[in-house]
Tab-separated table of N, CA and C in Angstrom:
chain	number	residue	atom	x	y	z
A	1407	UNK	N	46.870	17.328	-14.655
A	1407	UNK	CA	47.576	16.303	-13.919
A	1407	UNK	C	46.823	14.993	-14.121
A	1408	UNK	N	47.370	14.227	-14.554
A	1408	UNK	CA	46.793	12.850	-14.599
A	1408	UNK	C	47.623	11.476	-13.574
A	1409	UNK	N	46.737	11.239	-13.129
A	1409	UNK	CA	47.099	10.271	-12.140
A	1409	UNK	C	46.240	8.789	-12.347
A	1410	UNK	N	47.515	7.617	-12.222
A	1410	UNK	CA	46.981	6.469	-12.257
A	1410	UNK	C	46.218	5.776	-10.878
A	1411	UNK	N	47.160	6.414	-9.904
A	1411	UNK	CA	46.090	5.649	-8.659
A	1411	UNK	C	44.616	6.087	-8.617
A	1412	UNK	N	43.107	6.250	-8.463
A	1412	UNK	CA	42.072	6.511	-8.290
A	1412	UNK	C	41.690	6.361	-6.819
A	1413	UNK	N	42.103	6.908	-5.889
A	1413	UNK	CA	41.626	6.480	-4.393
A	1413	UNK	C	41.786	7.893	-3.838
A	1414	UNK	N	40.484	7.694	-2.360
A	1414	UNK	CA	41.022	9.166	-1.701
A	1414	UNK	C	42.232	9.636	-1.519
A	1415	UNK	N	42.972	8.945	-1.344
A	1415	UNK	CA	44.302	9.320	-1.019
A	1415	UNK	C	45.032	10.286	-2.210
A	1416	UNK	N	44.910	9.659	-3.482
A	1416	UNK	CA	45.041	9.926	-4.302
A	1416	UNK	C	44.745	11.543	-4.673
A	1417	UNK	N	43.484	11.319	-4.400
A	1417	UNK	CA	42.877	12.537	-4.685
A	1417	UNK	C	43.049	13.911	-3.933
A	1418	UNK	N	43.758	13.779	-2.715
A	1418	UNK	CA	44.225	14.205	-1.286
A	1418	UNK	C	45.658	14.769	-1.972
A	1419	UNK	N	46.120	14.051	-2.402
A	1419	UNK	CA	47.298	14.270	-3.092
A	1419	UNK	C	47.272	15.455	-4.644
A	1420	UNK	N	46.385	15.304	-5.161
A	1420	UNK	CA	45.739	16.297	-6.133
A	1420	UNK	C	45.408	17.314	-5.476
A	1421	UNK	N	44.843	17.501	-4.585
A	1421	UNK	CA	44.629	19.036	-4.355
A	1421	UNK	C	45.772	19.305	-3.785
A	1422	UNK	N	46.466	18.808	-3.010
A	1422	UNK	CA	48.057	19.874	-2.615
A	1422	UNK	C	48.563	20.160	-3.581
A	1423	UNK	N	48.558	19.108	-4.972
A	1423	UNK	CA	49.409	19.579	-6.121
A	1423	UNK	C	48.848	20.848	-6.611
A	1424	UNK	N	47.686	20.965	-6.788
A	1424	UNK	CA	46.653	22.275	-6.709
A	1424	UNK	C	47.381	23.742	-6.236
A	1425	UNK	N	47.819	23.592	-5.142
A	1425	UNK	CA	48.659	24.598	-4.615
A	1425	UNK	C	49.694	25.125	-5.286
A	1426	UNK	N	50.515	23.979	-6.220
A	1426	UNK	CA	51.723	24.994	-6.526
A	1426	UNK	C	51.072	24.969	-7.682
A	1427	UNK	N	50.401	24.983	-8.152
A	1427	UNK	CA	50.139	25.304	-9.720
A	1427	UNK	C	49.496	26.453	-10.015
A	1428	UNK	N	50.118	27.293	-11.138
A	1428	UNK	CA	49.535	28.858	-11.630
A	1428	UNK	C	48.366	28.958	-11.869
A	1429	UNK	N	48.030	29.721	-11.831
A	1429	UNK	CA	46.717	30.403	-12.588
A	1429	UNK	C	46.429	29.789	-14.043
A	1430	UNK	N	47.272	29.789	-14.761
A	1430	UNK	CA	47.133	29.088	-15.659
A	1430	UNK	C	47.165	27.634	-15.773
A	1431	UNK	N	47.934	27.367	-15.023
A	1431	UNK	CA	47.676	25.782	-14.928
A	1431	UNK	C	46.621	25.046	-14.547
A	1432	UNK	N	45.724	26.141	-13.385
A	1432	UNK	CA	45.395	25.695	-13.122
A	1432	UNK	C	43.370	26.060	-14.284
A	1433	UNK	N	43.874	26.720	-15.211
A	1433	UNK	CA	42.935	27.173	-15.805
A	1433	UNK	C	42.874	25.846	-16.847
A	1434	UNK	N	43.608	25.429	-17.022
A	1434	UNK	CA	43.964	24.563	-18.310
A	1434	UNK	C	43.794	22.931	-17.835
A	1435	UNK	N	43.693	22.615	-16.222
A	1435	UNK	CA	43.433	21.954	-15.133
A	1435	UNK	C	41.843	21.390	-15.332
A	1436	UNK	N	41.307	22.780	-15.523
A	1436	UNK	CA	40.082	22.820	-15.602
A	1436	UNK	C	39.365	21.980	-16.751
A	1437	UNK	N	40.067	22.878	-17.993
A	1437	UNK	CA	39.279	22.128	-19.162
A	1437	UNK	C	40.258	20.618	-19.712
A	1438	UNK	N	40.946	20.058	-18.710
A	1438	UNK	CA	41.195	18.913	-18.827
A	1438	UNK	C	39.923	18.085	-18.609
A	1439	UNK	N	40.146	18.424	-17.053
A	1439	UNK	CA	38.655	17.747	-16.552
A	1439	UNK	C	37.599	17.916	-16.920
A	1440	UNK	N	37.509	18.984	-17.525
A	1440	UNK	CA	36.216	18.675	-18.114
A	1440	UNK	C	35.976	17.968	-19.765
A	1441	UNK	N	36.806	17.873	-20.072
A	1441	UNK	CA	36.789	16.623	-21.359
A	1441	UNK	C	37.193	15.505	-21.190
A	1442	UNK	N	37.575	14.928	-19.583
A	1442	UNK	CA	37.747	13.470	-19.840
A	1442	UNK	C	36.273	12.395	-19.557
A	1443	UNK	N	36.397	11.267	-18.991
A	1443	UNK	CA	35.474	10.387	-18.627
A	1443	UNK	C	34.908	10.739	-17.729
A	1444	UNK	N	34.042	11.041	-17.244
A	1444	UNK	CA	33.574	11.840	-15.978
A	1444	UNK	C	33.423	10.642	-14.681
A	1445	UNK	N	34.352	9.888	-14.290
A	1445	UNK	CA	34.494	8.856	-13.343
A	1445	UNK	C	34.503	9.248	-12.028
A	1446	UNK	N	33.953	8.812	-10.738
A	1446	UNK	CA	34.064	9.239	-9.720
A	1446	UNK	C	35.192	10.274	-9.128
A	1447	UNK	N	36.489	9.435	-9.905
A	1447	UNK	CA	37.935	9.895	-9.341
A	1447	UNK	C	37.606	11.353	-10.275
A	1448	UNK	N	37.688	11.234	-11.018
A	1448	UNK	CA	37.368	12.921	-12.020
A	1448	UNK	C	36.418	13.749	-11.402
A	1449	UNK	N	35.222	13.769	-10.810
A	1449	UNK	CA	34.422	14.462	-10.221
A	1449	UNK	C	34.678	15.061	-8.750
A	1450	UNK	N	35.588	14.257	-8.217
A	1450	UNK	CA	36.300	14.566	-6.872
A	1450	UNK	C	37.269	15.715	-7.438
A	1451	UNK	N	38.001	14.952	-8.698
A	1451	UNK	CA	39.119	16.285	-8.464
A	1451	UNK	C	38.491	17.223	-9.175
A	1452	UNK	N	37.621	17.426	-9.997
A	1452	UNK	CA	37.231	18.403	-10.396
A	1452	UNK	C	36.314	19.730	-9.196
A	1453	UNK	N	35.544	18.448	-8.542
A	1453	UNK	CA	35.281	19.461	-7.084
A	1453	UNK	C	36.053	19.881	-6.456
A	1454	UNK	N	37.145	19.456	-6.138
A	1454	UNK	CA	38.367	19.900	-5.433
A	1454	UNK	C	39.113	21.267	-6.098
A	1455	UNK	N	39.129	21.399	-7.723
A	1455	UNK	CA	39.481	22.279	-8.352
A	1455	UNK	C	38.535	23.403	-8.474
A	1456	UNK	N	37.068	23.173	-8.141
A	1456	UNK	CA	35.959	24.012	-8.349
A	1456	UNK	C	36.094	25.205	-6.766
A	1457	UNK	N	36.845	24.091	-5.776
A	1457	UNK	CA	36.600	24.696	-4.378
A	1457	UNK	C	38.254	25.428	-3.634
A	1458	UNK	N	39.008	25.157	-4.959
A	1458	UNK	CA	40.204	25.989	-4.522
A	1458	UNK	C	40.400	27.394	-4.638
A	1459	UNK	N	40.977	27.936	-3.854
A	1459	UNK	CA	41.175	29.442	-3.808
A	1459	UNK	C	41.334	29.906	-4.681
A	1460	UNK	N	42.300	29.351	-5.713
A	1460	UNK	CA	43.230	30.340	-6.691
A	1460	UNK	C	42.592	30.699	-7.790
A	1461	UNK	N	41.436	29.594	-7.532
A	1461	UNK	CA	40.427	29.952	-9.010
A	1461	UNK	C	39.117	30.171	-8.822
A	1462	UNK	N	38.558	30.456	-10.122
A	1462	UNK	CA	37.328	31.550	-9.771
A	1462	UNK	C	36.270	30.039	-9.468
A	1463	UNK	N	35.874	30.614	-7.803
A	1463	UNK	CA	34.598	29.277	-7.204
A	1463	UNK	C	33.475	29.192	-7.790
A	1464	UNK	N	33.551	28.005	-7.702
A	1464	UNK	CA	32.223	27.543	-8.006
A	1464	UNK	C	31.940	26.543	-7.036
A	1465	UNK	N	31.418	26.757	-6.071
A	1465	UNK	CA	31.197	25.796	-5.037
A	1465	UNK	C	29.514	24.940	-5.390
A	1466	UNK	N	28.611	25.686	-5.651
A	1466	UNK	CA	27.503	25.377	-6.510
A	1466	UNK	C	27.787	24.268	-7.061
A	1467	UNK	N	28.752	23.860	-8.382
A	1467	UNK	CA	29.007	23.208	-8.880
A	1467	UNK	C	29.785	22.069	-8.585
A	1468	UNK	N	30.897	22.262	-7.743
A	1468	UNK	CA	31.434	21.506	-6.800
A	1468	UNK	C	30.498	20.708	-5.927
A	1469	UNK	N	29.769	21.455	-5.071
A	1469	UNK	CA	29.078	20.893	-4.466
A	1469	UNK	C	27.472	20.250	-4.843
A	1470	UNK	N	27.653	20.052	-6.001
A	1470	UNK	CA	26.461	18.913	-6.762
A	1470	UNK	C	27.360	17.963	-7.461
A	1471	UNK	N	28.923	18.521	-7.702
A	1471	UNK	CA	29.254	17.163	-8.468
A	1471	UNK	C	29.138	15.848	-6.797
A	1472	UNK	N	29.588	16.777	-5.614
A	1472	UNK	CA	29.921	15.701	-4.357
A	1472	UNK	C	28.732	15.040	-4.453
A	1473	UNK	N	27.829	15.599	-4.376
A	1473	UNK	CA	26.392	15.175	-3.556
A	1473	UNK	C	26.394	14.027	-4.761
A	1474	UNK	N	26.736	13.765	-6.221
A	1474	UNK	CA	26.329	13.142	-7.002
A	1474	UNK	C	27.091	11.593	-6.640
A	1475	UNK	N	28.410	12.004	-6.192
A	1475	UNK	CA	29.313	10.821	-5.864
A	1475	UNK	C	28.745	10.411	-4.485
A	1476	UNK	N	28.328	11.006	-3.586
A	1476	UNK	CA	27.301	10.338	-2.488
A	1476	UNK	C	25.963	9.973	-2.685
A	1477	UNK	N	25.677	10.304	-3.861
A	1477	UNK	CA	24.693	9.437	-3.997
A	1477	UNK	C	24.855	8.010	-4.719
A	1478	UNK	N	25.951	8.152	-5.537
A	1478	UNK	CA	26.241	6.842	-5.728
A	1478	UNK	C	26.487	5.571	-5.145
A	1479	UNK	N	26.188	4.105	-5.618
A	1479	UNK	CA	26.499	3.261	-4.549
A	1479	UNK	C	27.734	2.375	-5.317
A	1480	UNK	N	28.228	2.923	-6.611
A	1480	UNK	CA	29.155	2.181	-7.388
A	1480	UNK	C	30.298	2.005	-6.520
A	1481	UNK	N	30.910	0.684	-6.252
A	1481	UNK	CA	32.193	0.564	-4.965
A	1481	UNK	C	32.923	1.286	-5.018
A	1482	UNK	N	33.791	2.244	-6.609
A	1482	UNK	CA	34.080	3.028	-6.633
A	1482	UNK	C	34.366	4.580	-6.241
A	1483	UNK	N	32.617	4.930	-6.364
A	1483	UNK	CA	31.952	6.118	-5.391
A	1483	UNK	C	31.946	5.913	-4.048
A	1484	UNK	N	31.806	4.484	-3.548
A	1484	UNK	CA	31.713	4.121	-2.002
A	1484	UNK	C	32.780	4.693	-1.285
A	1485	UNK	N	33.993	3.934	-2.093
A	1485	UNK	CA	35.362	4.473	-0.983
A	1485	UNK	C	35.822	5.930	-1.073
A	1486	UNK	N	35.198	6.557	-1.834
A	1486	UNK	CA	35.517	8.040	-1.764
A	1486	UNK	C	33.870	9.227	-1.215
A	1487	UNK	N	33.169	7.976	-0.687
A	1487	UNK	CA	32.118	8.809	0.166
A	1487	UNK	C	32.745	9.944	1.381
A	1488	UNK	N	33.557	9.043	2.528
A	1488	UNK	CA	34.262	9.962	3.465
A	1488	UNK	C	34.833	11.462	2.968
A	1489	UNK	N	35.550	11.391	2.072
A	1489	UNK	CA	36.072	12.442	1.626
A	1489	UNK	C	34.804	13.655	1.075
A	1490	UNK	N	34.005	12.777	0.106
A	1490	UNK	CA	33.157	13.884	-0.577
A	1490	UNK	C	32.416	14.552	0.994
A	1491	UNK	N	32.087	13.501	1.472
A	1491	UNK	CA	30.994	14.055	2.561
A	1491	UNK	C	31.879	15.536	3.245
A	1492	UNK	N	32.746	15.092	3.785
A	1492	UNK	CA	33.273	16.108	4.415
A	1492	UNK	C	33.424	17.400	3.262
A	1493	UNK	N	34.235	17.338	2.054
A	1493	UNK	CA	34.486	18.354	0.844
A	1493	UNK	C	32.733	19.056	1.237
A	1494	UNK	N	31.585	18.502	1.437
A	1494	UNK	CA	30.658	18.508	0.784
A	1494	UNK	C	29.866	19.724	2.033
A	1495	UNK	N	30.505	19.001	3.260
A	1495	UNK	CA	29.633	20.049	4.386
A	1495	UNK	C	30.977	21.603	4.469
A	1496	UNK	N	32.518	21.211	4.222
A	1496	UNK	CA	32.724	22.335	3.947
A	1496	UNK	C	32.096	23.301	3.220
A	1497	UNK	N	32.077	22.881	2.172
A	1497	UNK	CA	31.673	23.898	1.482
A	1497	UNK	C	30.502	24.190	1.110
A	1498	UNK	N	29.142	23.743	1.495
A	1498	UNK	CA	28.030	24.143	2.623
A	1498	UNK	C	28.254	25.416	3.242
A	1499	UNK	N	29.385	24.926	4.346
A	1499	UNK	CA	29.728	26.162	5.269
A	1499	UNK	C	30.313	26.999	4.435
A	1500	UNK	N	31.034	26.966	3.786
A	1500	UNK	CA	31.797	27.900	2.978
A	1500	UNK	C	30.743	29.170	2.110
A	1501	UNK	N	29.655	28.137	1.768
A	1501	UNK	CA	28.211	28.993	0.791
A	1501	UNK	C	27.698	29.863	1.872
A	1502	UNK	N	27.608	29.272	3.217
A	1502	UNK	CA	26.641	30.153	3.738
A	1502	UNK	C	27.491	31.015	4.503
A	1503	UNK	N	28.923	30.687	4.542
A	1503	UNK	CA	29.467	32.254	5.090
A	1503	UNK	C	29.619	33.070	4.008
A	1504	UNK	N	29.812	33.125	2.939
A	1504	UNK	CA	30.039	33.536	1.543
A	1504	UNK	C	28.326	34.400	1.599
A	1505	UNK	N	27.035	34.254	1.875
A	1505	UNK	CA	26.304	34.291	1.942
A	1505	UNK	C	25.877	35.202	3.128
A	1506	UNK	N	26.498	35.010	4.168
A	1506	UNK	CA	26.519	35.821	5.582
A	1506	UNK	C	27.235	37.200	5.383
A	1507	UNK	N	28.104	36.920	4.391
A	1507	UNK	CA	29.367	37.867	4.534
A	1507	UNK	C	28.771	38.827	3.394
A	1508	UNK	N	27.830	38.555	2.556
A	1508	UNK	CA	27.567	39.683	1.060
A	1508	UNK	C	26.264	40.004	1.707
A	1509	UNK	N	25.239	39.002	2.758
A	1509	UNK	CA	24.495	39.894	3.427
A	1509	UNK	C	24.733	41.033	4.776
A	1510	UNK	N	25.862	40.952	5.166
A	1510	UNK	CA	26.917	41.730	6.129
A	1510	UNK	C	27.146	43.058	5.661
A	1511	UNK	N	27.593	42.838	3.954
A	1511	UNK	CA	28.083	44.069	3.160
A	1511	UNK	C	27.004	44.828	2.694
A	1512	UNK	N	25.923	44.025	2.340
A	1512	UNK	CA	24.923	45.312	2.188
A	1512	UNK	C	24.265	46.161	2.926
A	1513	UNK	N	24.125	45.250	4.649
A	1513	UNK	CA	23.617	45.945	5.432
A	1513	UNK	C	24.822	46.832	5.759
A	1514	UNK	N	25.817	47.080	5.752
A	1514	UNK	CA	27.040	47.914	5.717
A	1514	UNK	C	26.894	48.927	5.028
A	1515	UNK	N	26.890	48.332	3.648
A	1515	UNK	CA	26.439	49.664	2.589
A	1515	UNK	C	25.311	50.406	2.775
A	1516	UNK	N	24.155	49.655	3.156
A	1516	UNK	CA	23.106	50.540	3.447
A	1516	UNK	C	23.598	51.739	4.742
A	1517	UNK	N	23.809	51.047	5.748
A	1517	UNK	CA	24.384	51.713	6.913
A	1517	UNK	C	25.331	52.995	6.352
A	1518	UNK	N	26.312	52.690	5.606
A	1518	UNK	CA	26.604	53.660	5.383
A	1518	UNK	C	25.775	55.017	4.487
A	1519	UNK	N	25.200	54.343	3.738
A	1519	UNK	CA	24.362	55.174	2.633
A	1519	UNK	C	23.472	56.273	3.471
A	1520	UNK	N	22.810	55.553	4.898
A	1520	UNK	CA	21.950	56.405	5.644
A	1520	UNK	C	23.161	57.230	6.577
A	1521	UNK	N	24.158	56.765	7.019
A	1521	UNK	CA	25.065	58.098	7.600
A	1521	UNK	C	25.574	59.460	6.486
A	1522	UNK	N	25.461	59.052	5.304
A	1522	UNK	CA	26.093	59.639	4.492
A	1522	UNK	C	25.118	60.820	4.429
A	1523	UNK	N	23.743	60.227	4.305
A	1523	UNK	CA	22.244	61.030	3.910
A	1523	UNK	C	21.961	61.929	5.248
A	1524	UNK	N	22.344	61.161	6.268
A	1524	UNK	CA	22.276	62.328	7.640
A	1524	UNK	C	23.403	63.542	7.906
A	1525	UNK	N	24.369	63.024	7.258
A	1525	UNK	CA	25.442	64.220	7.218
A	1525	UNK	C	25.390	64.806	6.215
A	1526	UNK	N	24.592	64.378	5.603
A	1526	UNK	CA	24.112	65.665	4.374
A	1526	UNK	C	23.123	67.032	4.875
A	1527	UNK	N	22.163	66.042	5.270
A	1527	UNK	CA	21.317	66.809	6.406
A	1527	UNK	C	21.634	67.903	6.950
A	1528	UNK	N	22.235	67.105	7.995
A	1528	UNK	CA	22.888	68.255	8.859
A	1528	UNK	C	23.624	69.066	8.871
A	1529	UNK	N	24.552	68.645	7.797
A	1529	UNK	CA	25.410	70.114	7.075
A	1529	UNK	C	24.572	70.692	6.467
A	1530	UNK	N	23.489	70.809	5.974
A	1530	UNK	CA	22.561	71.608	4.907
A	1530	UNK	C	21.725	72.628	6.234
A	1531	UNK	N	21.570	71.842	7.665
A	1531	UNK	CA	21.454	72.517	8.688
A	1531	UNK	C	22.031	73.981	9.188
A	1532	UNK	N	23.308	73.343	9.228
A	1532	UNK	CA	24.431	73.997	9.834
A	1532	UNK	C	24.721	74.694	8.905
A	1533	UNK	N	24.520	74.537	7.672
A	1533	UNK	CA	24.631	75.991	6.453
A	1533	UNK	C	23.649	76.795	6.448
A	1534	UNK	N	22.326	76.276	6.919
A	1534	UNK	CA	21.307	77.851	7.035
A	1534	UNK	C	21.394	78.222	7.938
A	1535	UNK	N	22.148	77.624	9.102
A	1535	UNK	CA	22.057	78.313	10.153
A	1535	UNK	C	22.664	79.404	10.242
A	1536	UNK	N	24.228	79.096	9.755
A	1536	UNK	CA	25.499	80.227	9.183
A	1536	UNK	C	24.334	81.304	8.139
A	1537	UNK	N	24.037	80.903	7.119
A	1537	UNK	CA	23.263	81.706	6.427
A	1537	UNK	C	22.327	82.735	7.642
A	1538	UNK	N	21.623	82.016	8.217
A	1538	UNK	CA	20.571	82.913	9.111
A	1538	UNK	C	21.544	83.529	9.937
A	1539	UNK	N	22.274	83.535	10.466
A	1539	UNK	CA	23.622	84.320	11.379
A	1539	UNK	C	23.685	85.239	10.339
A	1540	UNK	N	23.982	84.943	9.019
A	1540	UNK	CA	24.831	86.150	8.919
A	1540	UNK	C	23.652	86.913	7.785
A	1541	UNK	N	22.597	87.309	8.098
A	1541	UNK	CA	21.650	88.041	7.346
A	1541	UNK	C	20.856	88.560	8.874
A	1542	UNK	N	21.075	88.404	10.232
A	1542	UNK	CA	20.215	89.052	11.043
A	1542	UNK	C	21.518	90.591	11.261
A	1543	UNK	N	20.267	91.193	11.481
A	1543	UNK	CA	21.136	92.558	12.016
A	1543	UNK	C	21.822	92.305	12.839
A	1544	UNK	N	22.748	92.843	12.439
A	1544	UNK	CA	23.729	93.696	13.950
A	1544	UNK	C	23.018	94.472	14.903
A	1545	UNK	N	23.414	93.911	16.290
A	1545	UNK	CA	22.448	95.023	17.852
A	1545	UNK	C	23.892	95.519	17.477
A	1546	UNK	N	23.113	96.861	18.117
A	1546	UNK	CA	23.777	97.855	18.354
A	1546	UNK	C	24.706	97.563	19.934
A	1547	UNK	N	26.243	97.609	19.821
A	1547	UNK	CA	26.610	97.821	21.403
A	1547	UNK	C	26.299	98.868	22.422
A	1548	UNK	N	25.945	97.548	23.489
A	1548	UNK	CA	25.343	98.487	24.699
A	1548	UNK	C	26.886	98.487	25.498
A	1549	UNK	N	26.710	99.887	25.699
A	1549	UNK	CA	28.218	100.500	26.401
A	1549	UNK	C	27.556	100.597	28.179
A	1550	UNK	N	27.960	99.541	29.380
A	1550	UNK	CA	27.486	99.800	30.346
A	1550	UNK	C	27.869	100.616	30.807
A	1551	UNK	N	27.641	101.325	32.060
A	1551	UNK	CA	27.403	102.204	32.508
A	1551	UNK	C	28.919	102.464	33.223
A	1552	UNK	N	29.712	101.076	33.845
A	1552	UNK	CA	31.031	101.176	33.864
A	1552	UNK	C	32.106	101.644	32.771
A	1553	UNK	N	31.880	101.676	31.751
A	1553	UNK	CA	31.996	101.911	30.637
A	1553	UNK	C	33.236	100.539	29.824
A	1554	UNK	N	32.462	99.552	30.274
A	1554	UNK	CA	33.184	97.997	29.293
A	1554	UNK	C	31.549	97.716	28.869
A	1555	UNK	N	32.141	96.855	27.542
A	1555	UNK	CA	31.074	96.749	26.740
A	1555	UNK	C	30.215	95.304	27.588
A	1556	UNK	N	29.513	94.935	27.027
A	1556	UNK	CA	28.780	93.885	27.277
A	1556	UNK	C	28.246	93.324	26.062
């Protein structure tokens, strides 16, 4: 997508277009941006494309192109500070739930790994036990004296 306006707004407008576009489009999206002029307005939408769902994230990358346009003081970079900043602590938050959530899953997996290892256990229990049941003698029935068994 190429667009003549260069302003947040602009760029606001690029990522909804983001939405209806395929997988492929939006693959091909990609290596647009990455062969043109690398201008403020290009680094926004390219972060914006780095931090959309439909394609494989790179927020890492996204989020150093922002930090690069906030660090800039070109008037250019200026009026699209608001935007990066915010793009920039989303997806911050976005890393460290992404981060919360794969340290969540391992302690999960582990969790499970040790229930798995205890019910191994204990069935290996509960099988010698059956085993030891069924290798002790048989008592003999005691016939009481009423004559019902006991």
């Amino acid at each position: 997508m190429h667009l003549e306006e260069t302003t947040p707004e602009a760029a606001l407008l690029y990522n909804q277009s983001l939405s209806r576009m395929t997988p492929a489009e939006l693959g091909r999206e990609r290596s647009v941006l990455a062969t043109v002029p690398q201008t403020t307005f290009t680094q926004v939408r390219m972060a914006l494309l780095l931090g959309h769902p439909r394609v494989q994230l790179d927020l890492g990358k996204g989020l150093a192109l922002l930090e690069g346009v906030l660090k800039s003081t070109e008037p250019a970079a200026v009026s699209f500070h608001p935007l990066a900043r915010q793009l920039a602590d989303n997806y911050q938050e976005r890393m460290k739930l992404e981060s919360q959530l794969e340290k969540q899953g391992l302690l999960l997996n582990q969790q499970l790994k040790d229930s798995q290892r205890k019910t191994a256990e204990l069935q290996e229990k509960l099988d010698s036990l059956a085993n030891i049941e069924q290798t002790l003698i048989p008592r003999p029935r005691v016939i009481s004296p009423n004559g019902g068994k006991r």
